[in-house]
PDB file of C-alpha atoms in Angstrom:
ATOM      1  CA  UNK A   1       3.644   4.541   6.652  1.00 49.00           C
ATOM      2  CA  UNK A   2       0.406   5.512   6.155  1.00 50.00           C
ATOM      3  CA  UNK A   3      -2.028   4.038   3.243  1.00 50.00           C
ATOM      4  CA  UNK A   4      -5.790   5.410   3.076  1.00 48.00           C
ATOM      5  CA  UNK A   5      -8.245   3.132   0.662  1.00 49.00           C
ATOM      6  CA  UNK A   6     -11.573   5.066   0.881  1.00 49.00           C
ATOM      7  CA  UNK A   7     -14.308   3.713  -1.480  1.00 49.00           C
ATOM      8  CA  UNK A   8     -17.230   7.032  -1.641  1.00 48.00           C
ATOM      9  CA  UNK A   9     -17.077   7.823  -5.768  1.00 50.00           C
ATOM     10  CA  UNK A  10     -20.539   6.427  -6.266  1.00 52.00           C
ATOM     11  CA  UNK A  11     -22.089   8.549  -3.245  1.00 50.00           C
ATOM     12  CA  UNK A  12     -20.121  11.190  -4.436  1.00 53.00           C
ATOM     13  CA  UNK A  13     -21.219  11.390  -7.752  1.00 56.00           C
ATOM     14  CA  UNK A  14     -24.059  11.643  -7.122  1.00 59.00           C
ATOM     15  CA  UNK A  15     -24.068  14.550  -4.646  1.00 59.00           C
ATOM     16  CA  UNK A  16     -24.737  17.876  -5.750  1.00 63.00           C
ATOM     17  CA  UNK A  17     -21.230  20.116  -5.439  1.00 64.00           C
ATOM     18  CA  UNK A  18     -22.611  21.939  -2.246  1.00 62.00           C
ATOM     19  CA  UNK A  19     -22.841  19.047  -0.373  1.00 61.00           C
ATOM     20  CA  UNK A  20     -19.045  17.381  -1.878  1.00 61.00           C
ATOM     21  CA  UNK A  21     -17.346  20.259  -0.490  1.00 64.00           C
ATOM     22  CA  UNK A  22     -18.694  19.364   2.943  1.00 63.00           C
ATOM     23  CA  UNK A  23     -16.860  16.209   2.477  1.00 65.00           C
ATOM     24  CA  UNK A  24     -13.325  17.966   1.726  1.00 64.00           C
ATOM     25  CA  UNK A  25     -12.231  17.802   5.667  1.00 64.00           C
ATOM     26  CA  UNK A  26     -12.837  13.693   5.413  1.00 66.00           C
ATOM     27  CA  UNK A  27     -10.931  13.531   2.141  1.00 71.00           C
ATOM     28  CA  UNK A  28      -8.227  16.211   2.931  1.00 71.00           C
ATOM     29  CA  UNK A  29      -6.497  13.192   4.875  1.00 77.00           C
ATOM     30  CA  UNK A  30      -5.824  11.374   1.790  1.00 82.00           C
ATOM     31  CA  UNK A  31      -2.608  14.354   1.861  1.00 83.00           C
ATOM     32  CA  UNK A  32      -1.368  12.267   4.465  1.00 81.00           C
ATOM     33  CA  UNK A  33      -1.809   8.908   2.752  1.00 83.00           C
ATOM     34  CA  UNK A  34       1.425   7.099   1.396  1.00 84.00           C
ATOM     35  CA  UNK A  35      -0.093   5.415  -0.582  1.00 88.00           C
ATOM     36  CA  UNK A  36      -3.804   5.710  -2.440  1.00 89.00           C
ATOM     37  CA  UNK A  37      -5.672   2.016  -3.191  1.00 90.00           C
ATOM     38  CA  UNK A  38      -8.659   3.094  -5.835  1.00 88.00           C
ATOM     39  CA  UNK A  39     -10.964   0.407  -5.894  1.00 88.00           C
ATOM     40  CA  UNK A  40     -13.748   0.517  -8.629  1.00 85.00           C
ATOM     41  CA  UNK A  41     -16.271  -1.766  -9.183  1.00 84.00           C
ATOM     42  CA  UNK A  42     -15.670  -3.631 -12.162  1.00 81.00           C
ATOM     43  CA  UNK A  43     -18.981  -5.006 -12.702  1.00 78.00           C
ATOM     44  CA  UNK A  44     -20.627  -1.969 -12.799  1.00 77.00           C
ATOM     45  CA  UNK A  45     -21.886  -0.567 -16.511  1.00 76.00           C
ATOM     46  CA  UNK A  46     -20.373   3.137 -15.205  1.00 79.00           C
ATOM     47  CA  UNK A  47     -16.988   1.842 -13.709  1.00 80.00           C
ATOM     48  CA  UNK A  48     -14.988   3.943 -16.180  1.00 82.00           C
ATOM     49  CA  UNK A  49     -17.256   7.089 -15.238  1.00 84.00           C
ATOM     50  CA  UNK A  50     -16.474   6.299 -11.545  1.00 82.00           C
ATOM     51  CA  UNK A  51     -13.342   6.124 -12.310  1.00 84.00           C
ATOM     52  CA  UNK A  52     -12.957   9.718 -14.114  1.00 85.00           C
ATOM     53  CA  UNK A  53     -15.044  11.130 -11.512  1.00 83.00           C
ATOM     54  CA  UNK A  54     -12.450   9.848  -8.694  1.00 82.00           C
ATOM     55  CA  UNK A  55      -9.965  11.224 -10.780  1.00 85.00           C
ATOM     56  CA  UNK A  56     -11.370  14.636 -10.715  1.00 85.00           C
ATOM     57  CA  UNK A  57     -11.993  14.584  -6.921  1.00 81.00           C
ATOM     58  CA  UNK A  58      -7.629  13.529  -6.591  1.00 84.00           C
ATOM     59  CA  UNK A  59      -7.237  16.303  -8.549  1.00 87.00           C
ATOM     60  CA  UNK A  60      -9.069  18.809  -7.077  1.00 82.00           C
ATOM     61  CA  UNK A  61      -7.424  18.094  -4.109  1.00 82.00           C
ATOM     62  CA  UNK A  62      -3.926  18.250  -5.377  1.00 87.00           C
ATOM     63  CA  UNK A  63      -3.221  14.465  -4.370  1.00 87.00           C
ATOM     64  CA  UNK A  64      -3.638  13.204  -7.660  1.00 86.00           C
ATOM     65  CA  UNK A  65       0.274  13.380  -8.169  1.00 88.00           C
ATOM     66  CA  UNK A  66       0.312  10.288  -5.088  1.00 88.00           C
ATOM     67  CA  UNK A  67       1.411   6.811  -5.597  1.00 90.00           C
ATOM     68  CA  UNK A  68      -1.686   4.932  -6.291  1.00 89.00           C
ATOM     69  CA  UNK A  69      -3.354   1.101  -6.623  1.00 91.00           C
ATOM     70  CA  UNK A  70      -5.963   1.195  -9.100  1.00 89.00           C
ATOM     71  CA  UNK A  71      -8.058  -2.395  -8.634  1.00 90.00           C
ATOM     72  CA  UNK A  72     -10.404  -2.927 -10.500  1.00 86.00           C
ATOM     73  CA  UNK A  73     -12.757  -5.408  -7.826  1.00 87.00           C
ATOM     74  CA  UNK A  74     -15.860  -7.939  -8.748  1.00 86.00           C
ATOM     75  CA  UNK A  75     -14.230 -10.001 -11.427  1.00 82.00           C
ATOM     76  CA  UNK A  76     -16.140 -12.666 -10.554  1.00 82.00           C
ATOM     77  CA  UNK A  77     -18.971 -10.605 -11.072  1.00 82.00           C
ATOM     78  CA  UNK A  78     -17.886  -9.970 -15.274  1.00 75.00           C
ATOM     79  CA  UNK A  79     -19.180 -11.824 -18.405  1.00 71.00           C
ATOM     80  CA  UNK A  80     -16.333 -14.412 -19.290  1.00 69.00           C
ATOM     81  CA  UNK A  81     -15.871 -11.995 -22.493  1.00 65.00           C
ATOM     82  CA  UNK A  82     -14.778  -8.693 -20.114  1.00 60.00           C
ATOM     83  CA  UNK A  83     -12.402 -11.107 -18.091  1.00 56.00           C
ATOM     84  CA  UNK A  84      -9.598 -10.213 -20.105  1.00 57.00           C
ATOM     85  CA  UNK A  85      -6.671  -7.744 -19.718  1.00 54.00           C
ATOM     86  CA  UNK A  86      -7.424  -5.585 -22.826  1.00 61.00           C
ATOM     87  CA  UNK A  87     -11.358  -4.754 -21.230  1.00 63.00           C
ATOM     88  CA  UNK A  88      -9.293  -4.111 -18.007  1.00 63.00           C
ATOM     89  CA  UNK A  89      -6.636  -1.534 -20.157  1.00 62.00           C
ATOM     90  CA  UNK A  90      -9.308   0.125 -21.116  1.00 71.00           C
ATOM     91  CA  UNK A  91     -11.600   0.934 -18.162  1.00 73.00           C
ATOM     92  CA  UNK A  92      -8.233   1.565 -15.648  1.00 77.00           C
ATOM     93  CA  UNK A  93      -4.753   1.306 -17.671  1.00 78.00           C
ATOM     94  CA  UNK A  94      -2.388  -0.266 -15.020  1.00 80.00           C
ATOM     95  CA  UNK A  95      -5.321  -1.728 -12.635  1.00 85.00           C
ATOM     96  CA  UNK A  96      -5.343  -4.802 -11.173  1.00 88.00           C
ATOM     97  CA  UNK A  97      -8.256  -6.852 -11.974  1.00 86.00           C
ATOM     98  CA  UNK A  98      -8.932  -8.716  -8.263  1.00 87.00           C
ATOM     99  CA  UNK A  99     -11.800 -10.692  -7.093  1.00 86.00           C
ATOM    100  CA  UNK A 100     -12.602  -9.930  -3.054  1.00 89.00           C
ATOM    101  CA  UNK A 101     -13.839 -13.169  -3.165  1.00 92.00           C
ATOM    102  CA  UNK A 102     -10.497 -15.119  -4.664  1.00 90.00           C
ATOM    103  CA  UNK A 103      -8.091 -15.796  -1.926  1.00 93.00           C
ATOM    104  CA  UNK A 104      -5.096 -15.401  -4.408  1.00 93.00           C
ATOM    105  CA  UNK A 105      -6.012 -12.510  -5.738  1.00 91.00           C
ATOM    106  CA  UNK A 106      -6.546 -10.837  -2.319  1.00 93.00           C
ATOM    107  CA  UNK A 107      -2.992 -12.172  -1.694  1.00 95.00           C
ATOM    108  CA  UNK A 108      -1.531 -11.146  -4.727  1.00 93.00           C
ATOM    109  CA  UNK A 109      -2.680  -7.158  -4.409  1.00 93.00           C
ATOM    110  CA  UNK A 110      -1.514  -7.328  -0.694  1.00 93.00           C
ATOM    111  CA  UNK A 111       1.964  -7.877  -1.758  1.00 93.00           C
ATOM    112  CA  UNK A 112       1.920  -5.617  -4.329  1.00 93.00           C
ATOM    113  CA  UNK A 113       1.029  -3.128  -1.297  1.00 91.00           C
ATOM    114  CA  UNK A 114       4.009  -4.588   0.967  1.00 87.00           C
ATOM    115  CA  UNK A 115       6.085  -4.534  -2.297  1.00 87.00           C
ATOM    116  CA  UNK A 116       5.168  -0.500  -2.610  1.00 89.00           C
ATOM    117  CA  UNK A 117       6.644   0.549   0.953  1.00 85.00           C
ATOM    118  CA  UNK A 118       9.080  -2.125   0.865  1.00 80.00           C
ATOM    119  CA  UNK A 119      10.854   0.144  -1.767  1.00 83.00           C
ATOM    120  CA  UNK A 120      11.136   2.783   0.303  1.00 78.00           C
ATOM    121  CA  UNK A 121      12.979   0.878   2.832  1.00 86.00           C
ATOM    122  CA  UNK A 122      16.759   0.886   3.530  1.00 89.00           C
ATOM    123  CA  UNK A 123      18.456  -2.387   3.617  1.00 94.00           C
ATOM    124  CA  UNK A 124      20.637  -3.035   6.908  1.00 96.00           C
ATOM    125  CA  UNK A 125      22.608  -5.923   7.979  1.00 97.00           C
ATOM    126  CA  UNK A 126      23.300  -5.957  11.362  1.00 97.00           C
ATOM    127  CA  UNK A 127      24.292  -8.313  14.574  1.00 97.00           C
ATOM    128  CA  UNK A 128      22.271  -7.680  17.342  1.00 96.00           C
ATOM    129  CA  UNK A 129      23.903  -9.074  20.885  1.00 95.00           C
ATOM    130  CA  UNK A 130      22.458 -11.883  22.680  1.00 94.00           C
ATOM    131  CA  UNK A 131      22.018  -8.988  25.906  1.00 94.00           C
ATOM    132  CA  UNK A 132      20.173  -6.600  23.321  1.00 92.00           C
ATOM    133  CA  UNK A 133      17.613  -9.173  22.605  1.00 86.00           C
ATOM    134  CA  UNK A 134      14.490  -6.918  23.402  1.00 89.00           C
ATOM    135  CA  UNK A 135      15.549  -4.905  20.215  1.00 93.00           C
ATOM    136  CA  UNK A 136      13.937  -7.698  18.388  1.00 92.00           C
ATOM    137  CA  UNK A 137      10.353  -7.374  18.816  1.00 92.00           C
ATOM    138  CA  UNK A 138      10.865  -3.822  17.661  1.00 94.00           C
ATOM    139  CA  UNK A 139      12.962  -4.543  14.474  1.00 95.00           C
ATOM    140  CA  UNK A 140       9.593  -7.386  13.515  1.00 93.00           C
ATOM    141  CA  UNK A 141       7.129  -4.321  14.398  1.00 93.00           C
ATOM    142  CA  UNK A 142       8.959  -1.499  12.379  1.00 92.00           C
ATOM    143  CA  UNK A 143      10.511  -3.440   9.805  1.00 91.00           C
ATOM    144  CA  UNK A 144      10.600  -6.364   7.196  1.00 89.00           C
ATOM    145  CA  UNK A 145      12.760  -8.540   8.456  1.00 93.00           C
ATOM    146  CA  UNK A 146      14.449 -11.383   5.303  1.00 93.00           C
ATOM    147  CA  UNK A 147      16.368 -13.269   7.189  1.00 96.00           C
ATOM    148  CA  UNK A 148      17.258 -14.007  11.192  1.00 96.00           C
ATOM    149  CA  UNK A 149      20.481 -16.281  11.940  1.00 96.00           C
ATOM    150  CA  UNK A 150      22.211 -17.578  15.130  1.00 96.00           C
ATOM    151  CA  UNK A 151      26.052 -16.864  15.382  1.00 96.00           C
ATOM    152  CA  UNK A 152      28.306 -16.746  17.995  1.00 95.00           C
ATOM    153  CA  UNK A 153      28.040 -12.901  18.500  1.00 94.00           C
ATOM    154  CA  UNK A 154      24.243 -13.088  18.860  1.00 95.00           C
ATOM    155  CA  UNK A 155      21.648 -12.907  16.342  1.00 96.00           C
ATOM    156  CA  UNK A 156      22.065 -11.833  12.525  1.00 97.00           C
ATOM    157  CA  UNK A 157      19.118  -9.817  10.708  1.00 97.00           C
ATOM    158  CA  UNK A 158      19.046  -8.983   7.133  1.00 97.00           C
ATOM    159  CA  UNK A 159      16.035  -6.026   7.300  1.00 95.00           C
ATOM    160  CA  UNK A 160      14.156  -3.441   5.488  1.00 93.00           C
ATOM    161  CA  UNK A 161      13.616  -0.523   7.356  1.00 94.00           C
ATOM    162  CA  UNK A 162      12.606   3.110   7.583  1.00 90.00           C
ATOM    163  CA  UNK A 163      15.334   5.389   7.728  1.00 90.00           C
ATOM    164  CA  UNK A 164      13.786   7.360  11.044  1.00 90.00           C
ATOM    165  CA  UNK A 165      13.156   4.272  12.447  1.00 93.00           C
ATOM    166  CA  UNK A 166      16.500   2.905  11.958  1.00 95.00           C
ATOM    167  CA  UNK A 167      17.702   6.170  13.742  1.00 94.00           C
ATOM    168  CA  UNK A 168      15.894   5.774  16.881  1.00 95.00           C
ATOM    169  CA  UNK A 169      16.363   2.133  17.334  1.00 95.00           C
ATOM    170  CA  UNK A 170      20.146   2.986  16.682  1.00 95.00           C
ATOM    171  CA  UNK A 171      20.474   0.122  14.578  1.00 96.00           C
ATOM    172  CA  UNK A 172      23.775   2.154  13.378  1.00 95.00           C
ATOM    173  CA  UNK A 173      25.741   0.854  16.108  1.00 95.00           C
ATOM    174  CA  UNK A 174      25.287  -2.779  15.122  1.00 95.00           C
ATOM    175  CA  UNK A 175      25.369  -2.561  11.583  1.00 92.00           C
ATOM    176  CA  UNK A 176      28.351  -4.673   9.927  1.00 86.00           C
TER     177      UNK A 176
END
């Protein structure tokens, strides 16, 4: 899983188009991102300009197709009057107005990021024996694990997992 979150539109804007295309090698890795986080400054008078002229880079690229977080970052910094869902609909339809600063909010786009790849996950129920117990620590690092339960036959997880990773841990054979 791979997620890129690269915040350059207002140096890039304002670089003449010689110079952007030197830039294309750093950005061509956003082909490899899973997932895109845009992050544009809310409080600033041009944040639906940066916006556009993010757009236009994805596009040029050919990545503009990716799954993408648009956030929409500095609430704190708006008027009381631009703190409102409509003024947010307008600059970046579907963003997510955030405050850096506002421990909820940070929490609340971070698990709308785990909630993205979680998606993409298979479910798997499986039993894992007592004498396999070192399969654990890898089913916490390359999975979400709900739940984990004691029985008799060793230990029960309820997980969300990658299909290739399910393959080479060989989950398969203790599956229920």
């Amino acid at each position: 899983v791979v997620g890129v979150a690269i915040d350059t539109v207002g140096f890039i804007s304002r670089l003449p188009p010689s110079l952007v295309a030197s830039f294309r090698s750093t950005l061509e890795e956003l082909h490899q991102a899973d997932l895109l986080i845009h992050v544009v400054d809310a409080s600033a008078v041009q944040a639906r300009e940066q916006l556009e002229v993010t757009e236009a880079i994805l596009k040029e690229l050919e990545v503009d197709g990716k799954p993408r977080i648009t956030v929409l970052n500095k609430a704190d910094c708006l008027p009381p009057e631009s703190r409102n869902r409509n003024w947010a609909r307008l600059v970046a339809p579907g963003a997510q107005m955030v405050s850096a600063l506002n421990p909820d909010d940070v929490i609340r786009l971070r698990d709308l990021i785990l909630e993205h790849f979680r998606k993409g996950l298979e479910v798997w129920e499986i039993v894992v024996p007592y004498e396999e117990s070192r399969l654990e620590a890898m089913l916490h690092a390359h999975g979400s694990v709900e739940t984990v339960r004691h029985i008799e036959k060793g230990t029960f997880y309820r997980l969300r997992i990658d299909e290739s990773w399910a393959r080479k841990l060989d989950l398969a054979r203790f599956r229920l």
